[in-house]
Amino acid sequence: MQATAIAQPNIALIKYWGKRDVLRNLPAVGSISITLSTLYTEVSVELDDGLPSDILLVNGDENEAMLGRISACLDNVVGEQRPRAHVASQSNFPIAAGLASSSSAFAATTVAAAGAARRLCDTGDLARMAGSASGSAARSLYGGFAELKNAGDTINLSSLRDVDSWPLRVVVAITETACKAVGSTEAMEISRRTSPFYGSWIEQQDNDLDVARAAIAGKDFAQLATIAEHNCLKMHSVMWASRPPMVYWNSATMRCMQTVRQLQEEGCNVFFTIDAGPQVKAICLPEDEKNVVRALSETPGVQEIMTSGLGPAARLVARS
Ligand code: DP6
């Protein structure tokens, strides 16, 4: 029994940072994201009674580091008594470098595993299962703008806007392709335990979500820009003030932020957001994309530029 799924990574505009239940991987805060179009991860899962243990190939190479989390994801979707699986994952962008690769990888794995096991689930169920593997992956079950609500004993997801109704563009400035030193899962726990700013981060999140939701509903780019940058910089302040401190930026990250500031002063509709890595994602209106690409590619230290529109939800593409 075999199935293949494709998922696009998503970028949070209002960030998830911190867990309220580590065992069930429940986030401490809600979050709002956009799903991308040109970046993707394709995962195929083959359940095979003859296999002695799970095998994971990432971009063609056997990967032991991620195997435990992938096996746990399969246990959750297919059941612990399942046949072992051969899992092959292929991404068209650098992985584990702050480009949200875990969101697309776990979303695609969840959809492919449910497909291979012939398990019928609705999108909300798939999102909850993807979210228990990696919080951000839940959002890639939705295209366009998605919100993850931290509701009661579980998470609930909803679509805030479809792909076409507000076609924002995303310009990603890659400043470093090496894997990050501390993964998000571990880093957010360090923040929860040690950052003096963690409590106020959690307290203020609902307000940031309200402002962003209203900005998306009203297609108010300036309001979305202000709240998304504020929320991103607050998350990084929490990280910086943790012990040990976690600083994911390099000097090119800072220069890209200055480039975005300069563009804003010139009247360009653009804002930045940065996750647990040194890459800068500049979100802009379509008519400003050319200027944003030019300015960021001329920024010293930028190694590569990737551009994307908003993309679709994770989906099954083959089953046999
Ligand atoms: C900074 O979803 O990777 O990208 O649930 O532990 O797998 P786990 O964490 P993960 O964290 C993403 C953190 C972030 C912000 C975001 O995407 O909301």
Tab-separated table of C-alpha atoms and ligand atoms in Angstrom:
chain	number	residue	atom	x	y	z
A	1	MET	CA	0.000	0.000	0.000
A	2	GLN	CA	1.632	3.162	-1.231
A	3	ALA	CA	0.679	6.839	-1.456
A	4	THR	CA	2.375	10.097	-2.402
A	5	ALA	CA	1.476	13.593	-1.183
A	6	ILE	CA	2.735	17.095	-1.863
A	7	ALA	CA	2.725	19.931	0.663
A	8	GLN	CA	3.961	23.491	0.468
A	9	PRO	CA	5.721	25.070	3.451
A	10	ASN	CA	3.943	27.895	5.225
A	11	ILE	CA	5.363	31.065	6.733
A	12	ALA	CA	3.850	32.365	9.968
A	13	LEU	CA	2.925	36.048	10.036
A	14	ILE	CA	1.841	35.697	13.671
A	15	LYS	CA	4.226	33.123	15.106
A	16	TYR	CA	3.928	29.907	17.063
A	17	TRP	CA	6.673	29.882	19.715
A	18	GLY	CA	6.162	27.798	22.866
A	19	LYS	CA	4.214	24.694	23.843
A	20	ARG	CA	1.577	24.215	26.524
A	21	ASP	CA	1.720	20.417	26.303
A	22	VAL	CA	4.997	18.932	25.118
A	23	LEU	CA	3.782	15.306	25.002
A	24	ARG	CA	0.832	16.126	22.743
A	25	ASN	CA	2.738	18.941	21.028
A	26	LEU	CA	0.006	21.490	21.729
A	27	PRO	CA	1.127	25.074	21.072
A	28	ALA	CA	0.924	27.720	23.798
A	29	VAL	CA	-0.376	30.287	21.300
A	30	GLY	CA	-2.456	30.517	18.139
A	31	SER	CA	-0.778	31.506	14.882
A	32	ILE	CA	-1.574	32.831	11.398
A	33	SER	CA	0.301	31.807	8.267
A	34	ILE	CA	0.489	31.952	4.501
A	35	THR	CA	1.124	28.790	2.494
A	36	LEU	CA	3.647	29.201	-0.332
A	37	SER	CA	3.360	27.985	-3.940
A	38	THR	CA	6.761	27.390	-5.557
A	39	LEU	CA	8.481	25.632	-2.642
A	40	TYR	CA	7.299	22.109	-1.936
A	41	THR	CA	8.030	18.748	-0.348
A	42	GLU	CA	6.861	15.513	-1.933
A	43	VAL	CA	6.617	12.480	0.347
A	44	SER	CA	5.796	8.904	-0.556
A	45	VAL	CA	4.921	6.332	2.074
A	46	GLU	CA	4.888	2.617	1.323
A	47	LEU	CA	3.576	0.314	4.037
A	48	ASP	CA	5.314	-3.053	3.736
A	49	ASP	CA	4.686	-6.083	6.001
A	50	GLY	CA	8.056	-7.501	4.958
A	51	LEU	CA	10.131	-4.581	6.280
A	52	PRO	CA	11.815	-5.102	9.678
A	53	SER	CA	11.945	-1.354	10.492
A	54	ASP	CA	11.062	2.047	9.027
A	55	ILE	CA	13.414	3.544	6.445
A	56	LEU	CA	13.550	7.267	5.685
A	57	LEU	CA	15.230	8.803	2.637
A	58	VAL	CA	15.503	12.606	2.536
A	59	ASN	CA	16.516	13.957	-0.873
A	60	GLY	CA	17.848	10.498	-1.760
A	61	ASP	CA	19.975	9.936	1.379
A	62	GLU	CA	19.103	7.776	4.342
A	63	ASN	CA	18.300	10.041	7.302
A	64	GLU	CA	18.540	8.714	10.859
A	65	ALA	CA	18.112	12.097	12.570
A	66	MET	CA	14.496	12.612	11.465
A	67	LEU	CA	13.477	8.935	11.501
A	68	GLY	CA	12.137	8.908	15.090
A	69	ARG	CA	9.757	11.810	14.468
A	70	ILE	CA	8.593	10.375	11.141
A	71	SER	CA	7.944	6.950	12.736
A	72	ALA	CA	5.969	8.602	15.543
A	73	CYS	CA	3.923	10.495	12.930
A	74	LEU	CA	3.151	7.213	11.107
A	75	ASP	CA	2.176	5.524	14.417
A	76	ASN	CA	-0.248	8.359	15.068
A	77	VAL	CA	-1.835	8.288	11.603
A	78	VAL	CA	-1.793	4.557	10.795
A	79	GLY	CA	-1.795	3.040	14.308
A	80	GLU	CA	1.016	1.548	16.392
A	81	GLN	CA	0.408	-1.989	15.090
A	82	ARG	CA	1.075	-0.853	11.527
A	83	PRO	CA	3.413	-2.461	8.983
A	84	ARG	CA	6.831	-0.785	8.797
A	85	ALA	CA	7.205	1.859	6.101
A	86	HIS	CA	9.529	3.046	3.425
A	87	VAL	CA	9.323	6.867	3.417
A	88	ALA	CA	10.977	9.018	0.744
A	89	SER	CA	10.948	12.805	0.965
A	90	GLN	CA	12.124	15.272	-1.674
A	91	SER	CA	12.183	19.072	-1.228
A	92	ASN	CA	13.113	21.734	-3.771
A	93	PHE	CA	14.605	24.118	-1.151
A	94	PRO	CA	17.204	23.964	1.682
A	95	ILE	CA	15.940	21.936	4.657
A	96	ALA	CA	16.365	22.618	8.406
A	97	ALA	CA	17.625	26.117	7.671
A	98	GLY	CA	14.683	28.210	8.856
A	99	LEU	CA	12.629	27.836	5.682
A	100	ALA	CA	9.776	25.953	7.344
A	101	SER	CA	10.805	22.611	5.844
A	102	SER	CA	9.287	20.700	8.756
A	103	SER	CA	5.867	22.215	8.014
A	104	SER	CA	5.754	20.805	4.478
A	105	ALA	CA	7.527	17.540	5.377
A	106	PHE	CA	5.152	16.567	8.192
A	107	ALA	CA	2.050	17.791	6.354
A	108	ALA	CA	2.959	15.682	3.303
A	109	THR	CA	3.920	12.678	5.471
A	110	THR	CA	0.572	12.804	7.294
A	111	VAL	CA	-1.459	12.998	4.079
A	112	ALA	CA	0.601	10.261	2.369
A	113	ALA	CA	0.392	7.961	5.425
A	114	ALA	CA	-3.402	8.377	5.681
A	115	GLY	CA	-3.634	7.690	1.930
A	116	ALA	CA	-1.452	4.570	2.117
A	117	ALA	CA	-3.477	3.236	5.061
A	118	ARG	CA	-6.761	4.040	3.274
A	119	ARG	CA	-7.777	6.053	6.309
A	120	LEU	CA	-10.602	8.495	5.636
A	121	CYS	CA	-10.042	11.787	7.473
A	122	ASP	CA	-11.311	15.301	7.001
A	123	THR	CA	-8.904	18.232	6.678
A	124	GLY	CA	-9.298	19.208	10.346
A	125	ASP	CA	-8.305	15.699	11.474
A	126	LEU	CA	-5.322	15.601	9.122
A	127	ALA	CA	-4.244	19.025	10.383
A	128	ARG	CA	-4.460	17.901	14.022
A	129	MET	CA	-2.378	14.804	13.241
A	130	ALA	CA	0.195	16.845	11.296
A	131	GLY	CA	0.261	19.331	14.191
A	132	SER	CA	1.068	16.667	16.732
A	133	ALA	CA	4.129	15.812	14.606
A	134	SER	CA	5.155	19.464	14.136
A	135	GLY	CA	2.991	22.411	15.170
A	136	SER	CA	3.560	24.475	12.037
A	137	ALA	CA	2.716	21.485	9.783
A	138	ALA	CA	-0.961	21.729	10.771
A	139	ARG	CA	-1.215	25.025	8.848
A	140	SER	CA	0.077	23.492	5.570
A	141	LEU	CA	-3.156	21.462	5.389
A	142	TYR	CA	-4.728	24.776	4.335
A	143	GLY	CA	-3.880	26.936	1.322
A	144	GLY	CA	-3.727	30.738	1.266
A	145	PHE	CA	-4.087	32.348	4.708
A	146	ALA	CA	-4.680	29.951	7.622
A	147	GLU	CA	-5.233	30.362	11.338
A	148	LEU	CA	-4.400	27.819	14.008
A	149	LYS	CA	-6.597	28.372	17.066
A	150	ASN	CA	-5.510	27.024	20.380
A	151	ALA	CA	-8.969	25.883	21.422
A	152	GLY	CA	-9.711	23.977	24.607
A	153	ASP	CA	-8.021	20.617	24.625
A	154	THR	CA	-6.966	20.595	21.001
A	155	ILE	CA	-6.167	22.779	18.008
A	156	ASN	CA	-8.599	23.957	15.369
A	157	LEU	CA	-7.674	25.319	12.003
A	158	SER	CA	-9.529	27.542	9.624
A	159	SER	CA	-8.956	29.272	6.337
A	160	LEU	CA	-8.914	33.083	6.585
A	161	ARG	CA	-8.616	33.688	2.835
A	162	ASP	CA	-8.154	31.497	-0.206
A	163	VAL	CA	-5.101	31.532	-2.462
A	164	ASP	CA	-6.433	33.894	-5.118
A	165	SER	CA	-8.377	36.487	-3.155
A	166	TRP	CA	-5.291	38.462	-2.014
A	167	PRO	CA	-2.325	37.398	-4.151
A	168	LEU	CA	0.610	38.550	-2.010
A	169	ARG	CA	4.143	37.692	-3.126
A	170	VAL	CA	6.961	36.330	-0.959
A	171	VAL	CA	10.629	37.020	-1.710
A	172	VAL	CA	12.968	34.807	0.312
A	173	ALA	CA	16.538	36.031	0.803
A	174	ILE	CA	18.752	33.058	1.618
A	175	THR	CA	21.760	34.148	3.640
A	176	GLU	CA	23.012	30.719	4.764
A	177	THR	CA	22.088	27.169	3.771
A	178	ALA	CA	23.684	25.197	6.636
A	179	CYS	CA	21.401	23.492	9.180
A	180	LYS	CA	20.501	25.608	12.201
A	181	ALA	CA	22.335	25.011	15.491
A	182	VAL	CA	19.237	24.539	17.675
A	183	GLY	CA	15.998	23.174	16.185
A	184	SER	CA	12.702	24.960	16.933
A	185	THR	CA	11.337	22.140	19.118
A	186	GLU	CA	14.217	22.365	21.578
A	187	ALA	CA	14.627	26.143	21.264
A	188	MET	CA	11.023	26.950	22.188
A	189	GLU	CA	11.295	24.814	25.314
A	190	ILE	CA	14.462	26.683	26.329
A	191	SER	CA	12.524	29.933	25.848
A	192	ARG	CA	9.583	28.709	27.928
A	193	ARG	CA	11.857	27.701	30.788
A	194	THR	CA	14.281	30.618	30.797
A	195	SER	CA	13.167	33.724	28.915
A	196	PRO	CA	11.940	36.556	31.167
A	197	PHE	CA	9.826	37.795	28.239
A	198	TYR	CA	8.018	34.485	27.629
A	199	GLY	CA	5.009	35.349	29.812
A	200	SER	CA	4.288	38.652	28.067
A	201	TRP	CA	4.788	37.007	24.659
A	202	ILE	CA	1.976	34.553	25.477
A	203	GLU	CA	-0.212	37.247	27.030
A	204	GLN	CA	-0.083	39.555	23.999
A	205	GLN	CA	-0.595	36.944	21.297
A	206	ASP	CA	-4.408	37.095	21.168
A	207	ASN	CA	-4.269	40.800	20.501
A	208	ASP	CA	-1.745	40.319	17.658
A	209	LEU	CA	-3.954	37.576	16.190
A	210	ASP	CA	-7.017	39.866	16.307
A	211	VAL	CA	-5.178	42.700	14.550
A	212	ALA	CA	-3.741	40.411	11.855
A	213	ARG	CA	-7.093	38.662	11.264
A	214	ALA	CA	-8.792	42.035	10.756
A	215	ALA	CA	-5.998	43.229	8.440
A	216	ILE	CA	-6.331	40.081	6.305
A	217	ALA	CA	-10.136	40.395	6.208
A	218	GLY	CA	-9.852	44.038	5.078
A	219	LYS	CA	-6.791	43.457	2.824
A	220	ASP	CA	-5.063	46.182	4.832
A	221	PHE	CA	-1.420	45.669	3.866
A	222	ALA	CA	-0.007	48.434	6.100
A	223	GLN	CA	-1.754	47.066	9.188
A	224	LEU	CA	-0.640	43.506	8.417
A	225	ALA	CA	2.935	44.705	7.860
A	226	THR	CA	3.088	46.501	11.201
A	227	ILE	CA	1.669	43.672	13.286
A	228	ALA	CA	3.639	40.904	11.525
A	229	GLU	CA	6.993	42.676	11.980
A	230	HIS	CA	6.136	43.482	15.600
A	231	ASN	CA	5.182	39.861	16.323
A	232	CYS	CA	8.321	38.521	14.612
A	233	LEU	CA	10.650	40.859	16.512
A	234	LYS	CA	8.909	39.989	19.805
A	235	MET	CA	9.501	36.275	19.148
A	236	HIS	CA	13.179	36.948	18.467
A	237	SER	CA	13.420	39.059	21.651
A	238	VAL	CA	12.116	36.047	23.587
A	239	MET	CA	14.826	33.916	21.940
A	240	TRP	CA	17.617	36.468	22.521
A	241	ALA	CA	16.742	36.762	26.219
A	242	SER	CA	16.694	32.973	26.733
A	243	ARG	CA	19.506	31.183	28.533
A	244	PRO	CA	21.536	30.183	26.618
A	245	PRO	CA	20.595	32.978	24.198
A	246	MET	CA	19.411	31.908	20.758
A	247	VAL	CA	20.322	34.305	17.992
A	248	TYR	CA	19.445	32.936	14.579
A	249	TRP	CA	20.440	36.049	12.627
A	250	ASN	CA	23.712	36.751	10.850
A	251	SER	CA	24.983	40.060	9.540
A	252	ALA	CA	23.278	39.524	6.174
A	253	THR	CA	19.946	38.952	7.990
A	254	MET	CA	20.323	42.420	9.543
A	255	ARG	CA	21.304	43.962	6.218
A	256	CYS	CA	18.188	42.462	4.596
A	257	MET	CA	16.021	43.988	7.332
A	258	GLN	CA	17.654	47.363	6.612
A	259	THR	CA	16.984	46.884	2.888
A	260	VAL	CA	13.293	46.278	3.667
A	261	ARG	CA	13.214	49.418	5.857
A	262	GLN	CA	14.766	51.436	3.009
A	263	LEU	CA	12.190	50.075	0.544
A	264	GLN	CA	9.388	51.001	2.954
A	265	GLU	CA	10.744	54.556	3.170
A	266	GLU	CA	10.627	54.735	-0.626
A	267	GLY	CA	6.909	53.809	-0.518
A	268	CYS	CA	7.220	50.117	-1.341
A	269	ASN	CA	4.526	47.817	0.139
A	270	VAL	CA	6.756	45.239	1.803
A	271	PHE	CA	7.485	43.809	5.251
A	272	PHE	CA	9.857	41.204	6.631
A	273	THR	CA	9.460	38.141	8.759
A	274	ILE	CA	12.162	35.772	10.070
A	275	ASP	CA	11.782	32.324	11.636
A	276	ALA	CA	14.233	30.114	13.537
A	277	GLY	CA	16.980	30.662	10.997
A	278	PRO	CA	18.866	33.476	9.230
A	279	GLN	CA	16.695	33.736	6.087
A	280	VAL	CA	14.560	36.831	5.535
A	281	LYS	CA	11.135	36.505	3.986
A	282	ALA	CA	9.902	39.743	2.444
A	283	ILE	CA	6.162	39.800	1.826
A	284	CYS	CA	4.972	42.348	-0.715
A	285	LEU	CA	2.239	43.364	-3.133
A	286	PRO	CA	2.702	42.000	-6.690
A	287	GLU	CA	3.463	45.427	-8.157
A	288	ASP	CA	6.377	45.873	-5.728
A	289	GLU	CA	7.967	42.440	-6.227
A	290	LYS	CA	10.484	43.529	-8.879
A	291	ASN	CA	11.926	46.239	-6.621
A	292	VAL	CA	12.069	43.909	-3.631
A	293	VAL	CA	13.906	41.208	-5.622
A	294	ARG	CA	16.385	43.736	-7.010
A	295	ALA	CA	17.105	45.375	-3.643
A	296	LEU	CA	17.493	42.091	-1.755
A	297	SER	CA	19.679	40.486	-4.421
A	298	GLU	CA	21.983	43.512	-4.244
A	299	THR	CA	22.197	43.242	-0.443
A	300	PRO	CA	25.689	41.990	0.570
A	301	GLY	CA	25.645	38.448	1.973
A	302	VAL	CA	22.500	37.287	0.161
A	303	GLN	CA	23.359	33.981	-1.523
A	304	GLU	CA	20.156	33.263	-3.351
A	305	ILE	CA	16.669	34.645	-3.883
A	306	MET	CA	13.545	32.502	-4.148
A	307	THR	CA	10.149	33.949	-5.011
A	308	SER	CA	6.725	32.544	-4.420
A	309	GLY	CA	3.072	33.347	-4.486
A	310	LEU	CA	0.499	31.880	-2.131
A	311	GLY	CA	-0.131	28.212	-2.663
A	312	PRO	CA	-2.565	25.359	-2.152
A	313	ALA	CA	-3.237	22.947	0.688
A	314	ALA	CA	-1.357	19.665	1.160
A	315	ARG	CA	-2.847	16.962	-1.058
A	316	LEU	CA	-2.635	13.364	-2.156
A	317	VAL	CA	-1.183	13.012	-5.662
A	318	ALA	CA	-0.938	9.237	-6.150
A	319	ARG	CA	-2.090	6.030	-4.494
A	320	SER	CA	-1.669	2.379	-5.372
B	1	DP6	C1	9.630	29.915	14.280
B	1	DP6	O1	6.520	23.776	13.999
B	1	DP6	O2	9.019	23.548	13.736
B	1	DP6	O3	8.750	28.639	12.463
B	1	DP6	O4	6.033	21.827	16.767
B	1	DP6	O5	8.311	21.594	17.732
B	1	DP6	O6	7.905	20.906	15.361
B	1	DP6	P1	7.512	21.844	16.495
B	1	DP6	O7	7.944	23.306	16.008
B	1	DP6	P2	7.853	23.981	14.572
B	1	DP6	O8	8.054	25.513	14.991
B	1	DP6	C2	7.897	26.573	14.091
B	1	DP6	C3	8.402	27.822	14.713
B	1	DP6	C4	8.480	29.022	13.796
B	1	DP6	C5	7.204	29.853	13.873
B	1	DP6	C6	5.987	29.324	13.127
B	1	DP6	O9	6.129	28.650	12.086
B	1	DP6	O10	4.871	29.643	13.572
